[in-house]
């Protein structure tokens, strides 16, 4: 999946994973979601569903290009009326893995859950809390922004435990203040480890919905303490190993822009969901191979963050592992594709005060994307850094 243990093979390949949005609609309205188009109620006729014929066309090209993993995404992909056909279609092409990334609500339906499992696909399922009770319900309601879904989530996981091979299940939990202060993040982690599920304890990306430094957000120091506690649980209770405290997810790093690509419903190929730079369109010409997009100079730019990172990430001991944190988060906050990570546990232990130039270059001069309409330093970056980093940040312009 995009979050994985780093390996030399993963970093050497440019065709690991292909993520494809099959719908823009969702049955939740999660505060941690970086998409905007997710109404609570899916219309009877959904104009933003990917047609099955186009999905087949995309899979043909992806298979020919040599990708080994498929990530089926949304919106909420299980709302697509042909989602089971899509899973079966992808599985027929014998990719190494086909992963359905879902909030899990439709897996409450036992028959549907059984049919998903029967395709042989993996599932990556969101889980904020484990258990029942008012506090768990309050957290679930607050983060999903929909009332009374906890019972559905719990039923879904009962079905998942019964019907799926544990090796084909991953549990995803975004790090927010409610799940940390309640201790639920540790229970979600234990739940995954005890059942042999993969864990994805993920830092929450900044977005229009989730401003960096908002009351639900965690500071670098708080992230450090969460990671330390997760490591202690992993080592003492599950004979795990210690991991460098990089951004993105506990014990894992994301290299989507370097070895994978993301396909929107309209066929636009982008480096990752957080970096909406159009590399090309998979449907623009039926006869044009996907390699024409994958081998483009623009994609080469996004595949090489180590060659263009600016700021504190360049001096970090872990930069070869994490390659600059979540590149989408850094771009969203600063307007620069070359900016250093803002949400990083290492900042808390650096022993220094940071200034603006530790995150963004002073000029765009010399950058391959100089003058591009998607680029441009955001004027409120200093305010965001000051709010999020607190005493770790020094506003030189105010001195």
mmCIF file of C-alpha atoms in Angstrom:
data_model
loop_
_atom_site.group_PDB
_atom_site.id
_atom_site.type_symbol
_atom_site.label_atom_id
_atom_site.label_comp_id
_atom_site.label_asym_id
_atom_site.label_seq_id
_atom_site.Cartn_x
_atom_site.Cartn_y
_atom_site.Cartn_z
ATOM 1 C CA UNK A 1 0.000 0.000 0.000
ATOM 2 C CA UNK A 2 1.120 3.627 -0.151
ATOM 3 C CA UNK A 3 2.158 3.358 3.515
ATOM 4 C CA UNK A 4 4.720 0.616 3.809
ATOM 5 C CA UNK A 5 7.985 -0.440 5.308
ATOM 6 C CA UNK A 6 10.632 1.163 3.123
ATOM 7 C CA UNK A 7 12.666 -1.143 0.921
ATOM 8 C CA UNK A 8 15.292 -0.502 -1.712
ATOM 9 C CA UNK A 9 13.082 -2.215 -4.280
ATOM 10 C CA UNK A 10 10.168 0.097 -3.518
ATOM 11 C CA UNK A 11 12.298 3.198 -3.969
ATOM 12 C CA UNK A 12 13.984 1.888 -7.122
ATOM 13 C CA UNK A 13 10.737 1.080 -8.939
ATOM 14 C CA UNK A 14 8.576 3.719 -10.596
ATOM 15 C CA UNK A 15 5.555 1.415 -10.974
ATOM 16 C CA UNK A 16 4.556 0.038 -7.599
ATOM 17 C CA UNK A 17 0.992 1.242 -7.066
ATOM 18 C CA UNK A 18 -1.829 2.705 -9.131
ATOM 19 C CA UNK A 19 -4.598 4.409 -7.162
ATOM 20 C CA UNK A 20 -7.881 5.011 -8.958
ATOM 21 C CA UNK A 21 -10.920 6.957 -7.749
ATOM 22 C CA UNK A 22 -14.083 5.176 -8.850
ATOM 23 C CA UNK A 23 -16.526 7.711 -7.382
ATOM 24 C CA UNK A 24 -16.404 11.150 -5.791
ATOM 25 C CA UNK A 25 -19.309 10.481 -3.438
ATOM 26 C CA UNK A 26 -19.235 9.334 0.169
ATOM 27 C CA UNK A 27 -21.700 8.354 2.880
ATOM 28 C CA UNK A 28 -19.643 10.117 5.568
ATOM 29 C CA UNK A 29 -18.321 13.660 5.889
ATOM 30 C CA UNK A 30 -15.119 13.022 7.847
ATOM 31 C CA UNK A 31 -13.221 16.007 9.220
ATOM 32 C CA UNK A 32 -9.959 14.233 8.374
ATOM 33 C CA UNK A 33 -10.831 13.762 4.680
ATOM 34 C CA UNK A 34 -8.841 15.787 2.167
ATOM 35 C CA UNK A 35 -11.610 15.598 -0.450
ATOM 36 C CA UNK A 36 -14.387 18.207 -0.576
ATOM 37 C CA UNK A 37 -16.984 16.475 -2.728
ATOM 38 C CA UNK A 38 -18.498 14.027 -0.254
ATOM 39 C CA UNK A 39 -22.173 14.771 0.411
ATOM 40 C CA UNK A 40 -23.849 12.792 3.126
ATOM 41 C CA UNK A 41 -26.464 11.269 0.844
ATOM 42 C CA UNK A 42 -25.514 9.697 -2.463
ATOM 43 C CA UNK A 43 -27.948 10.630 -5.262
ATOM 44 C CA UNK A 44 -29.900 7.872 -6.985
ATOM 45 C CA UNK A 45 -28.110 8.746 -10.220
ATOM 46 C CA UNK A 46 -24.449 9.482 -9.575
ATOM 47 C CA UNK A 47 -22.832 11.396 -12.448
ATOM 48 C CA UNK A 48 -19.406 11.186 -10.844
ATOM 49 C CA UNK A 49 -19.077 7.408 -10.907
ATOM 50 C CA UNK A 50 -16.335 6.039 -13.141
ATOM 51 C CA UNK A 51 -18.002 4.018 -15.931
ATOM 52 C CA UNK A 52 -17.160 0.318 -15.899
ATOM 53 C CA UNK A 53 -15.865 0.459 -19.474
ATOM 54 C CA UNK A 54 -13.390 3.167 -18.518
ATOM 55 C CA UNK A 55 -12.278 1.203 -15.467
ATOM 56 C CA UNK A 56 -11.549 -1.772 -17.748
ATOM 57 C CA UNK A 57 -9.656 0.508 -20.125
ATOM 58 C CA UNK A 58 -7.579 1.859 -17.243
ATOM 59 C CA UNK A 59 -6.808 -1.625 -15.908
ATOM 60 C CA UNK A 60 -5.647 -2.765 -19.342
ATOM 61 C CA UNK A 61 -3.186 0.120 -19.512
ATOM 62 C CA UNK A 62 -2.052 -0.274 -15.913
ATOM 63 C CA UNK A 63 -1.419 -3.992 -16.405
ATOM 64 C CA UNK A 64 0.547 -3.340 -19.592
ATOM 65 C CA UNK A 65 2.619 -0.702 -17.763
ATOM 66 C CA UNK A 66 3.699 -3.253 -15.155
ATOM 67 C CA UNK A 67 2.174 -1.901 -11.931
ATOM 68 C CA UNK A 68 1.940 -4.511 -9.203
ATOM 69 C CA UNK A 69 -0.642 -2.992 -6.827
ATOM 70 C CA UNK A 70 -4.063 -1.394 -7.387
ATOM 71 C CA UNK A 71 -5.694 0.901 -4.813
ATOM 72 C CA UNK A 72 -9.427 1.358 -5.403
ATOM 73 C CA UNK A 73 -10.488 4.637 -3.860
ATOM 74 C CA UNK A 74 -13.139 7.348 -3.752
ATOM 75 C CA UNK A 75 -15.060 9.074 -2.252
ATOM 76 C CA UNK A 76 -16.340 5.857 -0.792
ATOM 77 C CA UNK A 77 -15.675 3.175 -3.444
ATOM 78 C CA UNK A 78 -18.220 0.691 -2.095
ATOM 79 C CA UNK A 79 -20.971 3.121 -3.168
ATOM 80 C CA UNK A 80 -20.139 2.462 -6.820
ATOM 81 C CA UNK A 81 -22.863 0.170 -8.236
ATOM 82 C CA UNK A 82 -20.241 -1.938 -10.070
ATOM 83 C CA UNK A 83 -17.657 -2.112 -7.282
ATOM 84 C CA UNK A 84 -17.739 -5.919 -7.082
ATOM 85 C CA UNK A 85 -17.278 -6.142 -10.843
ATOM 86 C CA UNK A 86 -14.349 -3.735 -10.562
ATOM 87 C CA UNK A 87 -12.672 -5.823 -7.871
ATOM 88 C CA UNK A 88 -13.126 -8.984 -9.928
ATOM 89 C CA UNK A 89 -11.847 -7.235 -13.046
ATOM 90 C CA UNK A 90 -8.694 -6.048 -11.298
ATOM 91 C CA UNK A 91 -8.123 -9.461 -9.697
ATOM 92 C CA UNK A 92 -8.364 -11.224 -13.092
ATOM 93 C CA UNK A 93 -5.314 -9.286 -14.234
ATOM 94 C CA UNK A 94 -3.261 -10.891 -11.477
ATOM 95 C CA UNK A 95 -1.768 -7.795 -9.913
ATOM 96 C CA UNK A 96 0.220 -8.535 -6.791
ATOM 97 C CA UNK A 97 -2.427 -6.865 -4.635
ATOM 98 C CA UNK A 98 -5.768 -5.175 -5.172
ATOM 99 C CA UNK A 99 -6.744 -3.025 -2.212
ATOM 100 C CA UNK A 100 -10.190 -1.604 -1.529
ATOM 101 C CA UNK A 101 -9.834 1.490 0.681
ATOM 102 C CA UNK A 102 -13.127 1.976 2.535
ATOM 103 C CA UNK A 103 -14.806 3.464 5.590
ATOM 104 C CA UNK A 104 -16.337 0.018 6.110
ATOM 105 C CA UNK A 105 -19.989 0.957 6.449
ATOM 106 C CA UNK A 106 -21.172 -1.256 3.580
ATOM 107 C CA UNK A 107 -19.269 -4.196 5.059
ATOM 108 C CA UNK A 108 -21.995 -4.215 7.717
ATOM 109 C CA UNK A 109 -23.996 -6.129 5.114
ATOM 110 C CA UNK A 110 -22.824 -9.710 5.619
ATOM 111 C CA UNK A 111 -23.552 -10.808 2.066
ATOM 112 C CA UNK A 112 -21.726 -7.831 0.559
ATOM 113 C CA UNK A 113 -18.755 -8.361 2.884
ATOM 114 C CA UNK A 114 -18.598 -12.038 1.922
ATOM 115 C CA UNK A 115 -18.664 -11.177 -1.780
ATOM 116 C CA UNK A 116 -15.849 -8.633 -1.381
ATOM 117 C CA UNK A 117 -13.754 -11.210 0.471
ATOM 118 C CA UNK A 118 -14.499 -13.808 -2.210
ATOM 119 C CA UNK A 119 -12.850 -11.634 -4.861
ATOM 120 C CA UNK A 120 -9.519 -12.111 -3.086
ATOM 121 C CA UNK A 121 -8.979 -8.358 -2.703
ATOM 122 C CA UNK A 122 -7.442 -6.760 0.362
ATOM 123 C CA UNK A 123 -9.377 -4.175 2.374
ATOM 124 C CA UNK A 124 -8.041 -1.071 4.106
ATOM 125 C CA UNK A 125 -10.711 -0.017 6.590
ATOM 126 C CA UNK A 126 -10.936 3.152 8.635
ATOM 127 C CA UNK A 127 -11.355 2.782 12.392
ATOM 128 C CA UNK A 128 -11.332 5.638 14.901
ATOM 129 C CA UNK A 129 -12.337 3.717 18.036
ATOM 130 C CA UNK A 130 -12.691 0.219 19.428
ATOM 131 C CA UNK A 131 -15.629 -0.663 21.641
ATOM 132 C CA UNK A 132 -18.949 0.902 22.518
ATOM 133 C CA UNK A 133 -20.229 3.451 25.000
ATOM 134 C CA UNK A 134 -20.880 7.175 24.969
ATOM 135 C CA UNK A 135 -17.262 8.311 24.684
ATOM 136 C CA UNK A 136 -16.546 6.032 21.736
ATOM 137 C CA UNK A 137 -19.789 7.162 20.080
ATOM 138 C CA UNK A 138 -18.922 10.820 20.677
ATOM 139 C CA UNK A 139 -15.511 10.429 19.021
ATOM 140 C CA UNK A 140 -16.948 8.486 16.081
ATOM 141 C CA UNK A 141 -19.693 11.086 15.540
ATOM 142 C CA UNK A 142 -17.278 14.016 15.806
ATOM 143 C CA UNK A 143 -14.729 12.625 13.347
ATOM 144 C CA UNK A 144 -17.153 11.157 10.801
ATOM 145 C CA UNK A 145 -19.568 14.100 11.152
ATOM 146 C CA UNK A 146 -22.469 11.721 10.970
ATOM 147 C CA UNK A 147 -24.564 10.485 13.885
ATOM 148 C CA UNK A 148 -24.804 6.922 15.100
ATOM 149 C CA UNK A 149 -22.430 5.058 12.812
ATOM 150 C CA UNK A 150 -20.429 3.330 15.574
ATOM 151 C CA UNK A 151 -22.741 0.310 15.739
ATOM 152 C CA UNK A 152 -22.384 -0.110 11.956
ATOM 153 C CA UNK A 153 -18.599 0.083 12.166
ATOM 154 C CA UNK A 154 -18.506 -2.509 14.940
ATOM 155 C CA UNK A 155 -20.771 -4.888 12.972
ATOM 156 C CA UNK A 156 -18.577 -4.411 9.923
ATOM 157 C CA UNK A 157 -15.500 -5.494 11.848
ATOM 158 C CA UNK A 158 -17.310 -8.558 13.169
ATOM 159 C CA UNK A 159 -17.913 -9.505 9.527
ATOM 160 C CA UNK A 160 -14.332 -8.689 8.534
ATOM 161 C CA UNK A 161 -12.924 -10.929 11.275
ATOM 162 C CA UNK A 162 -15.171 -13.806 10.164
ATOM 163 C CA UNK A 163 -14.774 -13.520 6.413
ATOM 164 C CA UNK A 164 -11.306 -12.190 5.595
ATOM 165 C CA UNK A 165 -7.859 -13.684 5.765
ATOM 166 C CA UNK A 166 -6.141 -11.446 8.369
ATOM 167 C CA UNK A 167 -3.226 -10.956 5.982
ATOM 168 C CA UNK A 168 -5.639 -9.166 3.633
ATOM 169 C CA UNK A 169 -6.856 -6.566 6.139
ATOM 170 C CA UNK A 170 -5.332 -3.230 7.136
ATOM 171 C CA UNK A 171 -6.749 -0.879 9.772
ATOM 172 C CA UNK A 172 -6.325 2.838 9.187
ATOM 173 C CA UNK A 173 -6.568 5.375 12.030
ATOM 174 C CA UNK A 174 -5.845 9.088 11.595
ATOM 175 C CA UNK A 175 -4.027 10.762 14.457
ATOM 176 C CA UNK A 176 -6.295 13.389 15.994
ATOM 177 C CA UNK A 177 -6.600 14.749 19.512
ATOM 178 C CA UNK A 178 -9.796 12.811 20.406
ATOM 179 C CA UNK A 179 -8.335 9.391 19.563
ATOM 180 C CA UNK A 180 -5.093 10.208 21.379
ATOM 181 C CA UNK A 181 -6.471 11.788 24.557
ATOM 182 C CA UNK A 182 -9.018 8.977 24.935
ATOM 183 C CA UNK A 183 -6.322 6.347 24.411
ATOM 184 C CA UNK A 184 -8.322 4.908 21.523
ATOM 185 C CA UNK A 185 -5.412 5.104 19.079
ATOM 186 C CA UNK A 186 -3.542 2.604 21.233
ATOM 187 C CA UNK A 187 -6.561 0.310 21.375
ATOM 188 C CA UNK A 188 -6.967 0.461 17.586
ATOM 189 C CA UNK A 189 -3.263 -0.388 17.268
ATOM 190 C CA UNK A 190 -3.601 -3.321 19.694
ATOM 191 C CA UNK A 191 -6.736 -4.495 17.910
ATOM 192 C CA UNK A 192 -4.878 -4.651 14.602
ATOM 193 C CA UNK A 193 -1.794 -6.361 16.038
ATOM 194 C CA UNK A 194 -3.798 -8.945 18.020
ATOM 195 C CA UNK A 195 -5.704 -10.044 14.938
ATOM 196 C CA UNK A 196 -2.797 -10.051 12.537
ATOM 197 C CA UNK A 197 -4.114 -7.054 10.603
ATOM 198 C CA UNK A 198 -1.759 -4.459 9.162
ATOM 199 C CA UNK A 199 -1.842 -1.161 11.048
ATOM 200 C CA UNK A 200 -1.783 2.274 9.415
ATOM 201 C CA UNK A 201 -1.610 4.847 12.213
ATOM 202 C CA UNK A 202 -1.523 7.890 9.991
ATOM 203 C CA UNK A 203 -0.801 11.576 10.537
ATOM 204 C CA UNK A 204 -3.779 13.634 9.384
ATOM 205 C CA UNK A 205 -3.130 15.668 6.231
ATOM 206 C CA UNK A 206 -3.930 19.366 6.302
ATOM 207 C CA UNK A 207 -6.830 20.328 4.037
ATOM 208 C CA UNK A 208 -9.658 22.792 3.641
ATOM 209 C CA UNK A 209 -11.493 20.658 6.195
ATOM 210 C CA UNK A 210 -8.597 20.148 8.592
ATOM 211 C CA UNK A 211 -6.450 23.244 9.173
ATOM 212 C CA UNK A 212 -2.961 22.667 10.549
ATOM 213 C CA UNK A 213 -2.998 23.727 14.199
ATOM 214 C CA UNK A 214 -6.765 23.379 14.694
ATOM 215 C CA UNK A 215 -8.051 22.130 18.084
ATOM 216 C CA UNK A 216 -8.125 18.494 16.886
ATOM 217 C CA UNK A 217 -4.571 18.617 15.512
ATOM 218 C CA UNK A 218 -1.444 17.305 17.268
ATOM 219 C CA UNK A 219 1.772 19.277 17.649
ATOM 220 C CA UNK A 220 5.179 17.746 16.820
ATOM 221 C CA UNK A 221 5.818 17.156 20.522
ATOM 222 C CA UNK A 222 2.498 15.371 20.930
ATOM 223 C CA UNK A 223 3.187 13.255 17.832
ATOM 224 C CA UNK A 224 6.529 12.276 19.327
ATOM 225 C CA UNK A 225 4.861 11.093 22.539
ATOM 226 C CA UNK A 226 2.247 9.124 20.590
ATOM 227 C CA UNK A 227 4.925 7.414 18.512
ATOM 228 C CA UNK A 228 6.953 6.621 21.640
ATOM 229 C CA UNK A 229 3.901 5.018 23.256
ATOM 230 C CA UNK A 230 3.115 3.031 20.111
ATOM 231 C CA UNK A 231 6.710 1.824 19.989
ATOM 232 C CA UNK A 232 6.580 0.779 23.623
ATOM 233 C CA UNK A 233 3.373 -1.201 23.019
ATOM 234 C CA UNK A 234 4.813 -2.748 19.863
ATOM 235 C CA UNK A 235 8.063 -3.820 21.515
ATOM 236 C CA UNK A 236 6.743 -4.904 24.908
ATOM 237 C CA UNK A 237 3.459 -6.534 23.895
ATOM 238 C CA UNK A 238 4.106 -7.780 20.355
ATOM 239 C CA UNK A 239 7.883 -8.293 20.111
ATOM 240 C CA UNK A 240 8.039 -5.513 17.544
ATOM 241 C CA UNK A 241 10.949 -3.282 16.629
ATOM 242 C CA UNK A 242 11.635 0.415 17.052
ATOM 243 C CA UNK A 243 11.071 2.659 14.051
ATOM 244 C CA UNK A 244 12.453 6.087 13.193
ATOM 245 C CA UNK A 245 9.858 8.715 14.057
ATOM 246 C CA UNK A 246 9.137 9.942 10.555
ATOM 247 C CA UNK A 247 5.940 11.680 9.439
ATOM 248 C CA UNK A 248 3.029 10.019 7.626
ATOM 249 C CA UNK A 249 2.348 6.835 9.581
ATOM 250 C CA UNK A 250 3.836 5.050 12.583
ATOM 251 C CA UNK A 251 6.562 2.702 11.381
ATOM 252 C CA UNK A 252 5.789 3.383 7.730
ATOM 253 C CA UNK A 253 6.523 5.958 5.068
ATOM 254 C CA UNK A 254 4.645 7.104 1.968
ATOM 255 C CA UNK A 255 6.412 7.136 -1.384
ATOM 256 C CA UNK A 256 3.379 7.484 -3.601
ATOM 257 C CA UNK A 257 4.816 10.347 -5.715
ATOM 258 C CA UNK A 258 8.069 8.449 -6.192
ATOM 259 C CA UNK A 259 6.887 5.007 -7.204
ATOM 260 C CA UNK A 260 3.135 5.259 -7.812
ATOM 261 C CA UNK A 261 0.460 7.517 -9.284
ATOM 262 C CA UNK A 262 -3.132 8.502 -8.554
ATOM 263 C CA UNK A 263 -5.938 8.578 -11.142
ATOM 264 C CA UNK A 264 -8.964 10.828 -10.655
ATOM 265 C CA UNK A 265 -12.455 9.881 -11.842
ATOM 266 C CA UNK A 266 -12.014 11.919 -15.028
ATOM 267 C CA UNK A 267 -8.781 10.054 -15.836
ATOM 268 C CA UNK A 268 -6.335 12.782 -14.820
ATOM 269 C CA UNK A 269 -3.094 11.263 -13.503
ATOM 270 C CA UNK A 270 -1.486 13.098 -10.578
ATOM 271 C CA UNK A 271 1.583 12.212 -8.442
ATOM 272 C CA UNK A 272 -0.530 11.741 -5.303
ATOM 273 C CA UNK A 273 -3.819 12.944 -3.893
ATOM 274 C CA UNK A 274 -2.087 15.818 -2.101
ATOM 275 C CA UNK A 275 -0.163 17.047 -5.152
ATOM 276 C CA UNK A 276 -2.795 17.753 -7.826
ATOM 277 C CA UNK A 277 -0.324 18.340 -10.637
ATOM 278 C CA UNK A 278 -1.802 16.981 -13.922
ATOM 279 C CA UNK A 279 0.720 14.632 -15.511
ATOM 280 C CA UNK A 280 -1.655 13.562 -18.271
ATOM 281 C CA UNK A 281 -4.953 11.749 -18.782
ATOM 282 C CA UNK A 282 -5.213 7.986 -19.069
ATOM 283 C CA UNK A 283 -8.340 8.246 -21.249
ATOM 284 C CA UNK A 284 -7.137 10.991 -23.603
ATOM 285 C CA UNK A 285 -6.108 8.500 -26.265
ATOM 286 C CA UNK A 286 -7.147 4.831 -26.200
ATOM 287 C CA UNK A 287 -4.045 3.803 -28.138
ATOM 288 C CA UNK A 288 -1.484 5.801 -26.157
ATOM 289 C CA UNK A 289 0.314 3.668 -23.547
ATOM 290 C CA UNK A 290 0.406 4.810 -19.937
ATOM 291 C CA UNK A 291 4.214 4.878 -20.185
ATOM 292 C CA UNK A 292 3.965 8.155 -22.098
ATOM 293 C CA UNK A 293 2.740 9.772 -18.889
ATOM 294 C CA UNK A 294 4.908 7.779 -16.499
ATOM 295 C CA UNK A 295 8.137 8.615 -18.334
ATOM 296 C CA UNK A 296 7.411 12.327 -18.707
ATOM 297 C CA UNK A 297 9.798 15.032 -17.381
ATOM 298 C CA UNK A 298 7.041 16.271 -15.068
ATOM 299 C CA UNK A 299 6.756 12.909 -13.346
ATOM 300 C CA UNK A 300 10.542 12.693 -13.075
ATOM 301 C CA UNK A 301 10.391 15.947 -11.110
ATOM 302 C CA UNK A 302 7.954 14.487 -8.560
ATOM 303 C CA UNK A 303 9.842 11.201 -8.349
ATOM 304 C CA UNK A 304 12.946 12.967 -7.017
ATOM 305 C CA UNK A 305 12.125 14.858 -3.794
ATOM 306 C CA UNK A 306 15.638 14.311 -2.425
ATOM 307 C CA UNK A 307 17.054 16.251 -5.352
ATOM 308 C CA UNK A 308 14.945 19.342 -4.735
ATOM 309 C CA UNK A 309 13.879 19.460 -1.069
ATOM 310 C CA UNK A 310 14.500 22.785 0.621
ATOM 311 C CA UNK A 311 14.910 23.391 4.337
ATOM 312 C CA UNK A 312 15.226 21.344 7.495
ATOM 313 C CA UNK A 313 14.419 17.979 5.863
ATOM 314 C CA UNK A 314 17.751 18.047 4.029
ATOM 315 C CA UNK A 315 19.637 17.901 7.351
ATOM 316 C CA UNK A 316 17.500 15.186 8.967
ATOM 317 C CA UNK A 317 19.025 11.791 9.745
ATOM 318 C CA UNK A 318 15.895 10.097 8.393
ATOM 319 C CA UNK A 319 15.520 11.946 5.088
ATOM 320 C CA UNK A 320 16.625 8.914 3.055
ATOM 321 C CA UNK A 321 13.817 6.910 4.673
ATOM 322 C CA UNK A 322 10.941 9.375 4.662
ATOM 323 C CA UNK A 323 12.080 11.567 1.706
ATOM 324 C CA UNK A 324 10.540 14.695 3.148
ATOM 325 C CA UNK A 325 7.345 13.571 4.829
ATOM 326 C CA UNK A 326 3.932 13.987 3.266
ATOM 327 C CA UNK A 327 4.654 15.990 0.146
ATOM 328 C CA UNK A 328 0.976 16.811 -0.286
ATOM 329 C CA UNK A 329 0.726 18.263 3.212
ATOM 330 C CA UNK A 330 3.844 20.410 2.665
ATOM 331 C CA UNK A 331 2.534 21.669 -0.685
ATOM 332 C CA UNK A 332 -0.954 22.425 0.624
ATOM 333 C CA UNK A 333 0.428 24.478 3.504
ATOM 334 C CA UNK A 334 3.118 26.410 1.645
ATOM 335 C CA UNK A 335 2.224 26.411 -2.050
ATOM 336 C CA UNK A 336 5.664 24.961 -2.851
ATOM 337 C CA UNK A 337 6.259 21.405 -4.050
ATOM 338 C CA UNK A 338 9.818 21.581 -2.658
ATOM 339 C CA UNK A 339 8.957 22.618 0.896
ATOM 340 C CA UNK A 340 10.109 20.655 3.935
ATOM 341 C CA UNK A 341 7.592 18.767 6.063
ATOM 342 C CA UNK A 342 5.600 20.839 8.527
ATOM 343 C CA UNK A 343 3.971 17.962 10.419
ATOM 344 C CA UNK A 344 7.004 16.046 11.677
ATOM 345 C CA UNK A 345 7.858 14.544 15.093
ATOM 346 C CA UNK A 346 11.538 15.334 14.531
ATOM 347 C CA UNK A 347 10.883 19.054 14.875
ATOM 348 C CA UNK A 348 10.143 18.689 18.579
ATOM 349 C CA UNK A 349 13.519 17.101 19.353
ATOM 350 C CA UNK A 350 15.636 19.327 17.114
ATOM 351 C CA UNK A 351 16.627 21.735 19.886
ATOM 352 C CA UNK A 352 16.213 24.748 17.599
ATOM 353 C CA UNK A 353 13.753 27.439 16.659
ATOM 354 C CA UNK A 354 12.559 27.328 13.071
ATOM 355 C CA UNK A 355 12.020 30.220 10.703
ATOM 356 C CA UNK A 356 10.272 30.457 7.358
ATOM 357 C CA UNK A 357 13.395 29.649 5.314
ATOM 358 C CA UNK A 358 13.615 26.295 7.130
ATOM 359 C CA UNK A 359 10.495 25.256 5.214
ATOM 360 C CA UNK A 360 10.332 27.112 1.892
ATOM 361 C CA UNK A 361 12.969 28.521 -0.477
ATOM 362 C CA UNK A 362 13.265 32.280 -0.776
ATOM 363 C CA UNK A 363 12.754 32.166 -4.542
ATOM 364 C CA UNK A 364 11.287 29.963 -7.285
ATOM 365 C CA UNK A 365 14.237 30.761 -9.550
ATOM 366 C CA UNK A 366 15.775 27.661 -11.090
ATOM 367 C CA UNK A 367 12.900 25.308 -10.218
ATOM 368 C CA UNK A 368 11.595 23.251 -13.116
ATOM 369 C CA UNK A 369 8.051 24.387 -12.244
ATOM 370 C CA UNK A 370 8.954 28.070 -12.009
ATOM 371 C CA UNK A 371 5.983 30.141 -13.098
ATOM 372 C CA UNK A 372 3.511 27.254 -13.102
ATOM 373 C CA UNK A 373 -0.003 28.275 -12.120
ATOM 374 C CA UNK A 374 -0.156 25.626 -9.360
ATOM 375 C CA UNK A 375 2.912 27.071 -7.638
ATOM 376 C CA UNK A 376 3.262 30.152 -5.495
ATOM 377 C CA UNK A 377 4.194 30.756 -1.876
ATOM 378 C CA UNK A 378 1.150 31.244 0.321
ATOM 379 C CA UNK A 379 1.114 34.484 2.236
ATOM 380 C CA UNK A 380 -0.311 32.888 5.371
ATOM 381 C CA UNK A 381 2.430 30.250 5.720
ATOM 382 C CA UNK A 382 4.119 32.153 8.545
ATOM 383 C CA UNK A 383 0.834 32.345 10.455
ATOM 384 C CA UNK A 384 0.240 28.600 9.986
ATOM 385 C CA UNK A 385 3.750 27.708 11.133
ATOM 386 C CA UNK A 386 3.487 29.989 14.152
ATOM 387 C CA UNK A 387 0.116 28.555 15.148
ATOM 388 C CA UNK A 388 1.140 24.927 14.672
ATOM 389 C CA UNK A 389 4.719 24.994 15.973
ATOM 390 C CA UNK A 390 4.196 27.505 18.786
ATOM 391 C CA UNK A 391 7.453 28.133 20.639
ATOM 392 C CA UNK A 392 9.368 26.061 18.080
ATOM 393 C CA UNK A 393 8.794 28.781 15.497
ATOM 394 C CA UNK A 394 10.295 32.257 15.316
ATOM 395 C CA UNK A 395 8.645 34.859 13.066
ATOM 396 C CA UNK A 396 11.619 36.846 11.854
ATOM 397 C CA UNK A 397 9.380 39.424 10.181
ATOM 398 C CA UNK A 398 7.981 40.384 13.597
ATOM 399 C CA UNK A 399 11.409 40.793 15.184
#
